[in-house]
Short mmCIF file of C-alpha atoms in Angstrom, two decimals:
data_model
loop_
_atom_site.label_atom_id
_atom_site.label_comp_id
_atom_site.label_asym_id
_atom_site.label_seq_id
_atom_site.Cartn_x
_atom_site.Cartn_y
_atom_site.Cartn_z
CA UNK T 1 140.71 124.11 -0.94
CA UNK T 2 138.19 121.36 -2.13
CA UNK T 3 137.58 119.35 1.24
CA UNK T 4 138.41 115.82 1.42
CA UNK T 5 135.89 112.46 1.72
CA UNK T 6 137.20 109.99 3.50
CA UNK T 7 136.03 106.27 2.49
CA UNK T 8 136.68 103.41 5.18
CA UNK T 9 137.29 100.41 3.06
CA UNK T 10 138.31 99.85 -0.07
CA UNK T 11 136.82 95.94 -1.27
CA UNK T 12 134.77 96.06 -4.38
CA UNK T 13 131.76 97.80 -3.44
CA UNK T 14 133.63 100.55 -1.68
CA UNK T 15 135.59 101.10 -4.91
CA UNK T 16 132.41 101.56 -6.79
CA UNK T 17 132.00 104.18 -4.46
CA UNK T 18 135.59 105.79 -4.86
CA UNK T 19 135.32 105.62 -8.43
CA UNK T 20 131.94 107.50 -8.72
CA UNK T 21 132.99 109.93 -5.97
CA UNK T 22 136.36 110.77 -7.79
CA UNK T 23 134.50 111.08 -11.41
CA UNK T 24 131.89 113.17 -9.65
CA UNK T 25 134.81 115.68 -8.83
CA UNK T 26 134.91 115.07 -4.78
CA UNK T 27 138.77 114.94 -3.51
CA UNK T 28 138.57 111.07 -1.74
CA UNK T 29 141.15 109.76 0.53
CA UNK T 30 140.79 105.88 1.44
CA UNK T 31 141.75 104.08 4.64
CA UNK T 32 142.17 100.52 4.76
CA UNK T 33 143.13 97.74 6.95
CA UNK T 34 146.29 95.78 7.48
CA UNK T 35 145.02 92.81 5.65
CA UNK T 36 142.18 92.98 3.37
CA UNK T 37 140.57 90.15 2.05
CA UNK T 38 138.74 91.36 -0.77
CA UNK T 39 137.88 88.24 -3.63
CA UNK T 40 136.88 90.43 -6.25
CA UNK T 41 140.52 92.05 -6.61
CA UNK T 42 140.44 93.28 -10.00
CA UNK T 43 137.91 95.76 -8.81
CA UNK T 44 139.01 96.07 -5.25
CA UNK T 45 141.36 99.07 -5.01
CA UNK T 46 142.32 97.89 -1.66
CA UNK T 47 144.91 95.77 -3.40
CA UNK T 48 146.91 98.96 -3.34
CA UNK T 49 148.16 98.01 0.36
CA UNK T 50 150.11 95.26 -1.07
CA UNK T 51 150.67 96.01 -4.63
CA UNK T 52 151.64 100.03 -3.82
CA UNK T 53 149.31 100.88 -6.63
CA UNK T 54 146.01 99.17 -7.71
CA UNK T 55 143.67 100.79 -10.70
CA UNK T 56 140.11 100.00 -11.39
CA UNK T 57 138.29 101.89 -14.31
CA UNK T 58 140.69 104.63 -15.07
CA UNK T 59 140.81 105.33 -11.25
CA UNK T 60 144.13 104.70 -9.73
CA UNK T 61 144.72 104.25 -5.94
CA UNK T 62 148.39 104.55 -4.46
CA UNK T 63 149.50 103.44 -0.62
CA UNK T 64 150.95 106.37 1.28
CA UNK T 65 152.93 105.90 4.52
CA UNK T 66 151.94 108.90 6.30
CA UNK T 67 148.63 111.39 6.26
CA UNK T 68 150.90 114.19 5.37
CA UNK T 69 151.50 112.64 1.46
CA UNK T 70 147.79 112.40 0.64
CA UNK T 71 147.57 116.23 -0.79
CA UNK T 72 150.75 115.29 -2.76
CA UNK T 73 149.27 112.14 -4.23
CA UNK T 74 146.20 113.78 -5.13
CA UNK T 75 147.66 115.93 -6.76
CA UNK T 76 149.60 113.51 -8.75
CA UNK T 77 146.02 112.26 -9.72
CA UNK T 78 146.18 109.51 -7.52
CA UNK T 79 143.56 108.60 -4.74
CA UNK T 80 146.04 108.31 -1.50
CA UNK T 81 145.03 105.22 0.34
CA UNK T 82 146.41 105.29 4.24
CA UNK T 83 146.86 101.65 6.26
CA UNK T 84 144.73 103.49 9.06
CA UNK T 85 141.76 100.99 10.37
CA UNK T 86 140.10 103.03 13.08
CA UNK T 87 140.25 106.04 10.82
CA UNK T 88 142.57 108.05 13.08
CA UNK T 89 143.99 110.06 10.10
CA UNK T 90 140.51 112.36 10.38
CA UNK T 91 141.58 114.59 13.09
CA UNK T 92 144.54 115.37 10.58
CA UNK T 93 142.24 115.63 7.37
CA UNK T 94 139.04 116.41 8.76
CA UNK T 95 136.91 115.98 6.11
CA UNK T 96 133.47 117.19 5.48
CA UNK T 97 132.26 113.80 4.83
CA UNK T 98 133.01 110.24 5.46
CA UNK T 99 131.41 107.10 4.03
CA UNK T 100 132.27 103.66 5.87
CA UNK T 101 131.96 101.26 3.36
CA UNK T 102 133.71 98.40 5.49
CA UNK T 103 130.83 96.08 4.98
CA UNK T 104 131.79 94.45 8.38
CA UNK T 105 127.65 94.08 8.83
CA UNK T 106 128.31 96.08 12.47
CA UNK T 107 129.50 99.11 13.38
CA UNK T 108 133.53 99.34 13.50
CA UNK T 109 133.70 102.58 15.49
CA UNK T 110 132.51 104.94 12.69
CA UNK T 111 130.41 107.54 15.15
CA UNK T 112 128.78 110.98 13.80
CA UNK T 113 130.77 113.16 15.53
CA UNK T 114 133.78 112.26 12.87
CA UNK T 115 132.79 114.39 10.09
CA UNK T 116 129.88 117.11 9.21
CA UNK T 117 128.28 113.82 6.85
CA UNK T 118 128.59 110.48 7.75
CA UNK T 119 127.39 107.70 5.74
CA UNK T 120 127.73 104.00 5.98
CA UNK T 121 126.45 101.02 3.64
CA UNK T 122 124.30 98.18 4.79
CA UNK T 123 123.65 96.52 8.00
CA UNK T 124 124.80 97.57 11.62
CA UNK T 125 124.57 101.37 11.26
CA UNK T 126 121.12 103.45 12.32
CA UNK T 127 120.78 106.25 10.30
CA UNK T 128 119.85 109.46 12.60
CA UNK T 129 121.39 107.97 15.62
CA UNK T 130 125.27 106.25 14.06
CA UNK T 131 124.85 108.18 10.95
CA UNK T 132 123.75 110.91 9.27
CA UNK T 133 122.59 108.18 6.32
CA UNK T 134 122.24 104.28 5.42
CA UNK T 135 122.46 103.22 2.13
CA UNK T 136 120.58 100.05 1.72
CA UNK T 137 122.61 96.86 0.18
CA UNK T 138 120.36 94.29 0.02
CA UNK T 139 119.55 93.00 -3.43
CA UNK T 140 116.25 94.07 -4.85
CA UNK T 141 113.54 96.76 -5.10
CA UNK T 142 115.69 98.99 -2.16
CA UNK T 143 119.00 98.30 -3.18
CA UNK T 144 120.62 101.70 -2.93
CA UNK T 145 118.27 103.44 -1.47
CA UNK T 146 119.06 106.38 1.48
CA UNK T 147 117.90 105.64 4.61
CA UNK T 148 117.58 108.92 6.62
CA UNK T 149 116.40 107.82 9.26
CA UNK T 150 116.24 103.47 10.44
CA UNK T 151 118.80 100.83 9.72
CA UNK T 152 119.52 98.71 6.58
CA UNK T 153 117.83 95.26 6.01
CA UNK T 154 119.69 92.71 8.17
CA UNK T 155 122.14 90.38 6.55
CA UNK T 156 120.53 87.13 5.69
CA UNK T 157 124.11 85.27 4.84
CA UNK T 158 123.01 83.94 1.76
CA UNK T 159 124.10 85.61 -1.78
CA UNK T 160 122.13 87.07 -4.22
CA UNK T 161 120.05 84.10 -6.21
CA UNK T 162 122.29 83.70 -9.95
CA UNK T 163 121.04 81.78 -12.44
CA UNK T 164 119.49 79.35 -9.64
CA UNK T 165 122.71 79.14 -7.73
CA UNK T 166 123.35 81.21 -4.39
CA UNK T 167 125.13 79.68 -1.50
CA UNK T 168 126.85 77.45 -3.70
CA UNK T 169 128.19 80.13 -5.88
CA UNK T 170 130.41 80.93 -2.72
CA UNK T 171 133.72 79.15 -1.38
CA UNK T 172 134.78 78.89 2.02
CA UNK T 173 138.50 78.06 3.28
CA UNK T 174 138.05 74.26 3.96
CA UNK T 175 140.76 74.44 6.13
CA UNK T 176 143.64 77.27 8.22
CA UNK T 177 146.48 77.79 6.49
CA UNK T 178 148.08 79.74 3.31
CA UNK T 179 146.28 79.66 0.15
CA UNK T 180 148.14 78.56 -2.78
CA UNK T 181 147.46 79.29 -6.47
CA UNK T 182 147.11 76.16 -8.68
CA UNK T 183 147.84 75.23 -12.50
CA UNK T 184 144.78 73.77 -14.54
CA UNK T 185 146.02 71.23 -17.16
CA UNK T 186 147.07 73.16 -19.98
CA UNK T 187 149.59 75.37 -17.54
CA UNK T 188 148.01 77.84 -16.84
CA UNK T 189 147.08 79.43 -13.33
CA UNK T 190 143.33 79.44 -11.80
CA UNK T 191 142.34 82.76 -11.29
CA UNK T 192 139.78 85.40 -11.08
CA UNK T 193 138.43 85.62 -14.89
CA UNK T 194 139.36 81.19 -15.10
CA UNK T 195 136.42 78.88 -16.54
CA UNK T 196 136.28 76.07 -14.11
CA UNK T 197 134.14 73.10 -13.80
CA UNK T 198 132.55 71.77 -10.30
CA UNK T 199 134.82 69.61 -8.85
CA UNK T 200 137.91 71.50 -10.17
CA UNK T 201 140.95 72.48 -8.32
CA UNK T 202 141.11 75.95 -8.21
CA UNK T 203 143.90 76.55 -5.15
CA UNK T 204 145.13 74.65 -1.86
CA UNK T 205 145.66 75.42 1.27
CA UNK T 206 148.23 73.51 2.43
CA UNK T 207 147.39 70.29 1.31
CA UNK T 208 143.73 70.83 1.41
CA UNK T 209 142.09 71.50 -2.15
CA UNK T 210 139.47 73.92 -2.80
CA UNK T 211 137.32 72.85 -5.05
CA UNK T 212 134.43 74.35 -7.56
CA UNK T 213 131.32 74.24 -6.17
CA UNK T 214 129.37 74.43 -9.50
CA UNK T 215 130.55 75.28 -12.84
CA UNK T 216 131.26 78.58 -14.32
CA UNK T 217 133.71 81.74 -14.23
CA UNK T 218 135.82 82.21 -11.06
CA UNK T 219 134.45 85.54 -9.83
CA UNK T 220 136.58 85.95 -7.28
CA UNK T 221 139.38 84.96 -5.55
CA UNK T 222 142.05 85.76 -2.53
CA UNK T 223 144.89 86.29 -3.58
CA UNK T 224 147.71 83.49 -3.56
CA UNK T 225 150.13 83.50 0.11
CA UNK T 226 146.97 84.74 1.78
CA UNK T 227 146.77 83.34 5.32
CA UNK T 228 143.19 82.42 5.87
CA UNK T 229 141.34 80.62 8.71
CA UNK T 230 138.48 78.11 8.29
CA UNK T 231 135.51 79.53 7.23
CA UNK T 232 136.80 82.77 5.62
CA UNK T 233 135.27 83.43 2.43
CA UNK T 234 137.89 82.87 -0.62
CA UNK T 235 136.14 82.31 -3.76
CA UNK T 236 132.91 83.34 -5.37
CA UNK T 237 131.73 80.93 -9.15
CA UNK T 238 129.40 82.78 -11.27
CA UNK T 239 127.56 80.31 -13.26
CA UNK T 240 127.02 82.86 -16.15
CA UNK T 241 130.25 82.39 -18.44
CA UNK T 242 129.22 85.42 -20.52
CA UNK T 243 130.61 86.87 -17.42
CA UNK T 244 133.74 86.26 -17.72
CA UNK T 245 134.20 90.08 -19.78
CA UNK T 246 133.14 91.64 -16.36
CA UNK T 247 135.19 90.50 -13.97
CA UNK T 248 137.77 93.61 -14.40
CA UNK T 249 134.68 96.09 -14.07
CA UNK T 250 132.68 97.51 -11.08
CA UNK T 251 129.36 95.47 -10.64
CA UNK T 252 125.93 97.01 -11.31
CA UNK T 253 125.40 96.39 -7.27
CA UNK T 254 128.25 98.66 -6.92
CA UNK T 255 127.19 100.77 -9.34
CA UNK T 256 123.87 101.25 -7.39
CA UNK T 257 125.02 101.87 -4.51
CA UNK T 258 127.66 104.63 -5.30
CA UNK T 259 124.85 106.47 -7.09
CA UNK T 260 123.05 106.42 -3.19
CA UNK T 261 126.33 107.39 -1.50
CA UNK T 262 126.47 110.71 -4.07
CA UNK T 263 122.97 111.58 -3.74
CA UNK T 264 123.27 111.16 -0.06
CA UNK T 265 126.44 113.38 0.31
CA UNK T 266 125.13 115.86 -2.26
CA UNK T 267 121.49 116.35 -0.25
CA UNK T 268 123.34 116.53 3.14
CA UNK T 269 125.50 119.15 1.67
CA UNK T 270 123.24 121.54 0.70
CA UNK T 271 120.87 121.58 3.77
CA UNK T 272 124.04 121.85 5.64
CA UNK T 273 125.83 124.78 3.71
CA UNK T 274 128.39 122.47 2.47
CA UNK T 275 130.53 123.37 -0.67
CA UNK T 276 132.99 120.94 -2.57
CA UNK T 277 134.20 123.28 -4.73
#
């Protein structure tokens, strides 16, 4: 039987990664945590752990409760997708590769003894040593690129540069509490996909606002009865409105990156006498 690859994380880069993996042919199995907080969700399958089911580009993921209904699922032609955030579910599966794609910027307790490949995207992972590989995430000339042996580029906290806007184009929670969803003034709700101008009202928490930073297309956006603390990032404004048509598709950084995971899992493979078929 095809082995399984098992993806830690499931925000929108990861799912650029499930998606390629799947339409490459590889059998994927996702875990997530309790409480994700991706902002992109239309391209995040880890909106399956609330919604059951979450679908991005033809690829459908579906929450199971227990290890033992991923073949099932899979079968089904569904990616399973297990609430399991240290990964325990490997001992049960043990797959011939796994590829955290967390995107915590350190090292969650993915180790190279968990799988014959290991992979893991951006910062706080040495390939050689954590890892079998790195796949760089930075923006620019190296985005994407396998790292066989060093770590990524270090995260800098500020967003990629947009149409002259980068720490601007991202919202932080003003405030603790429970994010609301808000109405703009013809009705209709503010969310991911919304034009917005800076200054606009584009959810609450509590009685706190969150307001546009600039204007442009809301990006991204938690999603509404989220409990957030201060500081937690809950919004991303992309000043491009042309945009807007893109914000139910996988970005061309996740794009670039998934091509990296494949290559990396495809090299490893053969020097190690790997087969996925």
């Amino acid at each position: 039987m095809t082995p399984w690859i098992v993806v830690r994380g499931a925000g929108d880069l990861a799912t650029g990664v499930i998606v390629r993996l799947v339409n490459c042919g590889f059998r994927v199995l996702v875990t997530e945590c309790e409480r994700p907080s991706a902002i992109r969700r239309k391209v995040a399958l880890s909106e399956a752990v609330y919604d059951e089911s979450a679908t991005v580009e033809g690829v459908t993921c579906r929450r199971i409760a227990e290890v033992s209904q991923a073949e099932r699922i899979w079968a089904e032609g569904a990616v399973p997708l297990v609430v399991d955030a240290s990964a325990d579910c490997i001992q049960t599966i043990k797959p011939a590769a796994l590829v955290d794609a967390i995107l915590a910027k350190r090292n969650l307790g993915t180790h190279k003894d968990m799988a014959p490949i290991t992979i893991a995207l951006g910062p706080g992972f040495t390939a050689g040593t954590d890892v079998d590989a790195v796949i760089e995430t930075m923006r620019g000339h190296d985005l994407g690129r396998i790292l066989y042996t060093g770590a990524a580029l270090p995260n800098t906290g500020v967003p990629g540069l947009i149409a002259g806007h980068d720490l601007d184009r991202v919202i932080h929670a003003p405030a603790a509490g429970t994010l609301q969803s808000v109405r703009d003034a013809e009705g209709q709700e503010i969310d991911i996909g919304s034009i917005v101008r800076q200054g606009d009202i584009i959810a609450r928490i509590g009685e706190t606002p969150v307001v546009a930073t600039l204007d442009g297309v809301v990006r991204g956006l938690i999603r509404s009865d989220f409990a957030v603390t201060k500081g937690l990032k809950i919004a991303d404004i992309d000043p491009r409105i042309e945009q807007k048509k893109n914000c139910n598709t996988i970005s061309d950084k996740a794009r670039n990156i998934a091509g990296g995971v494949v290559e990396a899992v495809l090299c490893l493979a053969k020097q190690r006498g790997i087969t996925f078929s």
